[in-house]
Amino acid sequence: MSSTAAHAASASWIALTAAHVQPNETGYIIAAVISASVLDMDHVFFMIRDRDLYRQVGYPGQLHRARSAFHELFGLLAAGVLSALLFPADPTLARVVFIAFAVHVAQDWVLGKSSPLAPVDSTEMRFSSLTARQKVIVDVITLIIFGGLWTLYLVGRL
Amino acid sequence: MDVIPGRPAVASPYRAVLAALGQRLVLPKVNPVYYHLLAIFLSVLFLYAQESWIQIAIVGAVLMTDWLDGATAKRYWQPSRAGYVIDVVTDRASEGFLFAGASGMLSGQVLFLLWLINCGLTFYSVRSNRHTAMPLRFAYLIILAVQGV
């Protein structure tokens, strides 16, 4: 699980460059950043709702529980349906929204523990066993790399 | 109970051929998760593929990783429901990226709509303990190959 800033930087950059959006197309850039980060709103909801529990057990290593089914395959399906509905009106927007959202979901699957078939099945999967410290390092590296790539993108070097 | 959804009988001949091939292959004893990670990485890379031969190579490589993870898991690891879940979730994520990348073409748009159904079938599979999915990436590889010719 990455930080929202790391998701916003990496997933939106991948969506924009894959959909061939130009740096002056501000609307698509805003849509990409929102699509790449809006998913993390559900963490806020669960962290507020279950704050007493998190005060007891601590936040590190527990945030995979503070998420809704939208962080799983169900969310990917919902983003796919939204993208399919947007496609006839604006194919580029449909691509940007879906790819940004899908990259965020895939990043969280790859970097942490999840129940990807929730709410239908609660089986947990774990791609990697990174510690909280290692996740912070991955986060920082992601922000540095994609910060550089965003700079190149915005000055038109990509 | 750790129930793994069963594969449909219609896929048995195809799976038997792949299993026979898998037995002859020298497979490194690695965690199959590495093949899943590679499949997701390649599928994201596909978003940037412009040339048709590169697209064919990437989709072929993704299908190869799908086969290798299954063959490795069968040979060295105990089958589990968590392993099954990782496998199908990787397949759906991979398909999503591939068909989003191909949405500039009519075939890609149709496959994307079929992918939405495949996601629904994945939920049905774990609910009914009967694996049900359309081999969309394989179909896409054939479409790409025919278009390439």
Coordinates of N, CA and C in Angstrom, one line a residue, chain A residues 13-14 17-18 20 73-74 76-77 80-81 84 87 95 98-99 102-103 109-110 116-117 120-121 123-125 127, chain B residues 33 36-37 47-48 50 81-82 85-86 89-90 92-93 96-97 100 103-104 109 112 115-116 119 122-123 126-127:
Chain A
W13 N 0.5 9.7 -13.9 CA 1.6 9.9 -15.0 C 1.4 8.7 -16.0
I14 N 1.3 7.5 -15.5 CA 1.1 6.4 -16.4 C -0.1 6.5 -17.3
T17 N 0.4 9.5 -20.0 CA 1.4 9.1 -21.0 C 0.8 8.0 -21.9
A18 N 0.1 7.0 -21.3 CA -0.4 5.9 -22.1 C -1.6 6.4 -23.0
H20 N -1.7 9.3 -24.3 CA -1.1 10.3 -25.2 C -1.7 11.7 -24.9
L73 N -11.1 -6.0 -6.7 CA -11.6 -6.2 -8.1 C -12.9 -5.6 -8.4
F74 N -13.8 -5.5 -7.3 CA -15.1 -4.9 -7.4 C -14.9 -3.4 -7.9
L76 N -12.3 -2.2 -9.5 CA -11.8 -2.2 -10.9 C -13.0 -2.4 -11.9
L77 N -13.9 -3.3 -11.5 CA -15.1 -3.5 -12.3 C -15.9 -2.2 -12.4
G80 N -14.2 0.1 -14.7 CA -14.4 -0.3 -16.0 C -15.8 0.0 -16.6
V81 N -16.8 -0.1 -15.8 CA -18.2 0.3 -16.2 C -18.2 1.8 -16.5
A84 N -16.5 2.5 -19.6 CA -17.3 2.1 -20.8 C -18.4 3.1 -21.1
F87 N -16.7 6.3 -22.6 CA -16.0 6.1 -23.9 C -16.7 6.7 -25.1
R95 N -10.1 6.4 -21.0 CA -8.8 5.7 -20.9 C -8.1 6.2 -19.6
F98 N -9.8 5.1 -16.3 CA -9.7 3.7 -16.0 C -8.2 3.3 -15.7
I99 N -7.3 3.8 -16.5 CA -5.9 3.4 -16.3 C -5.4 3.9 -14.9
A102 N -7.0 1.9 -12.2 CA -6.5 0.5 -12.2 C -5.0 0.4 -11.7
V103 N -4.2 1.3 -12.1 CA -2.8 1.3 -11.6 C -2.8 1.5 -10.1
W109 N -2.4 -3.9 -4.5 CA -2.4 -5.3 -4.4 C -1.0 -5.8 -4.3
V110 N -0.1 -5.2 -5.2 CA 1.3 -5.7 -5.2 C 2.1 -5.4 -4.0
P116 N -8.9 -9.4 -2.4 CA -9.3 -8.9 -3.7 C -10.6 -9.2 -4.2
L117 N -11.2 -10.3 -3.7 CA -12.6 -10.6 -4.2 C -13.7 -10.2 -3.2
V120 N -17.5 -10.6 -2.1 CA -18.0 -11.9 -2.3 C -17.2 -13.0 -1.6
D121 N -15.9 -12.8 -1.5 CA -15.0 -13.8 -0.9 C -13.9 -13.1 -0.1
T123 N -11.0 -14.4 1.1 CA -9.6 -14.9 1.0 C -8.6 -13.8 0.9
E124 N -7.6 -13.8 1.7 CA -6.6 -12.8 1.6 C -5.4 -13.2 0.7
M125 N -4.9 -12.2 0.0 CA -3.7 -12.5 -0.8 C -2.6 -11.5 -0.5
F127 N 1.1 -10.4 -2.2 CA 2.1 -10.5 -3.2 C 3.5 -10.4 -2.6
Chain B
V33 N 4.4 -16.1 -7.5 CA 4.0 -14.6 -7.4 C 4.9 -13.8 -8.3
H36 N 3.4 -13.6 -11.6 CA 2.2 -12.7 -11.6 C 2.6 -11.3 -11.6
L37 N 3.7 -10.9 -10.9 CA 4.2 -9.5 -10.9 C 4.7 -9.2 -12.3
L47 N 0.5 -0.8 -22.6 CA -0.2 0.5 -22.8 C 0.7 1.4 -23.7
Y48 N 2.0 1.1 -23.8 CA 2.9 2.0 -24.6 C 3.3 1.3 -25.9
Q50 N 3.3 0.3 -29.6 CA 2.7 0.9 -30.8 C 2.7 -0.1 -31.9
R81 N -6.3 -21.9 -2.0 CA -7.3 -21.0 -2.5 C -6.7 -19.6 -2.6
A82 N -5.8 -19.2 -1.7 CA -5.1 -17.9 -1.9 C -4.3 -17.9 -3.2
V85 N -6.8 -17.3 -5.9 CA -7.3 -15.9 -5.9 C -6.2 -15.0 -6.6
I86 N -4.9 -15.2 -6.2 CA -3.9 -14.4 -6.8 C -3.8 -14.6 -8.3
V89 N -7.0 -12.9 -10.0 CA -7.0 -11.5 -9.9 C -5.9 -10.9 -10.8
T90 N -4.7 -11.6 -10.9 CA -3.7 -11.1 -11.8 C -4.2 -11.2 -13.3
R92 N -7.3 -10.9 -14.3 CA -8.3 -9.8 -14.6 C -7.6 -8.5 -14.7
A93 N -6.6 -8.2 -13.8 CA -5.8 -6.9 -13.9 C -5.1 -6.8 -15.2
G96 N -7.5 -6.1 -18.0 CA -7.9 -4.8 -17.9 C -6.9 -3.8 -18.6
F97 N -5.7 -4.0 -18.3 CA -4.6 -3.1 -18.8 C -4.5 -3.3 -20.4
A100 N -7.6 -2.0 -22.2 CA -7.7 -0.5 -22.1 C -6.6 0.1 -23.1
S103 N -8.0 -0.1 -26.7 CA -9.4 0.4 -26.9 C -9.5 1.4 -28.1
G104 N -8.3 1.6 -28.7 CA -8.4 2.4 -29.9 C -8.9 1.7 -31.1
Q109 N -12.3 -2.6 -27.9 CA -13.5 -2.2 -27.2 C -14.4 -3.3 -26.9
F112 N -12.8 -5.3 -24.1 CA -13.0 -4.6 -22.8 C -14.4 -4.8 -22.2
W115 N -14.4 -8.2 -20.9 CA -13.6 -8.2 -19.7 C -14.4 -7.9 -18.5
L116 N -15.4 -6.9 -18.6 CA -16.3 -6.6 -17.5 C -17.1 -7.8 -17.1
C119 N -14.9 -10.2 -15.2 CA -14.8 -9.8 -13.7 C -15.9 -10.4 -13.0
T122 N -15.6 -14.0 -12.4 CA -14.6 -14.3 -11.3 C -15.3 -14.4 -10.0
F123 N -16.2 -13.5 -9.7 CA -17.0 -13.5 -8.5 C -17.8 -14.8 -8.5
V126 N -15.7 -18.0 -7.5 CA -15.4 -18.2 -6.1 C -16.7 -18.5 -5.3
R127 N -17.8 -18.0 -5.8 CA -19.1 -18.2 -5.1 C -19.5 -19.7 -5.3

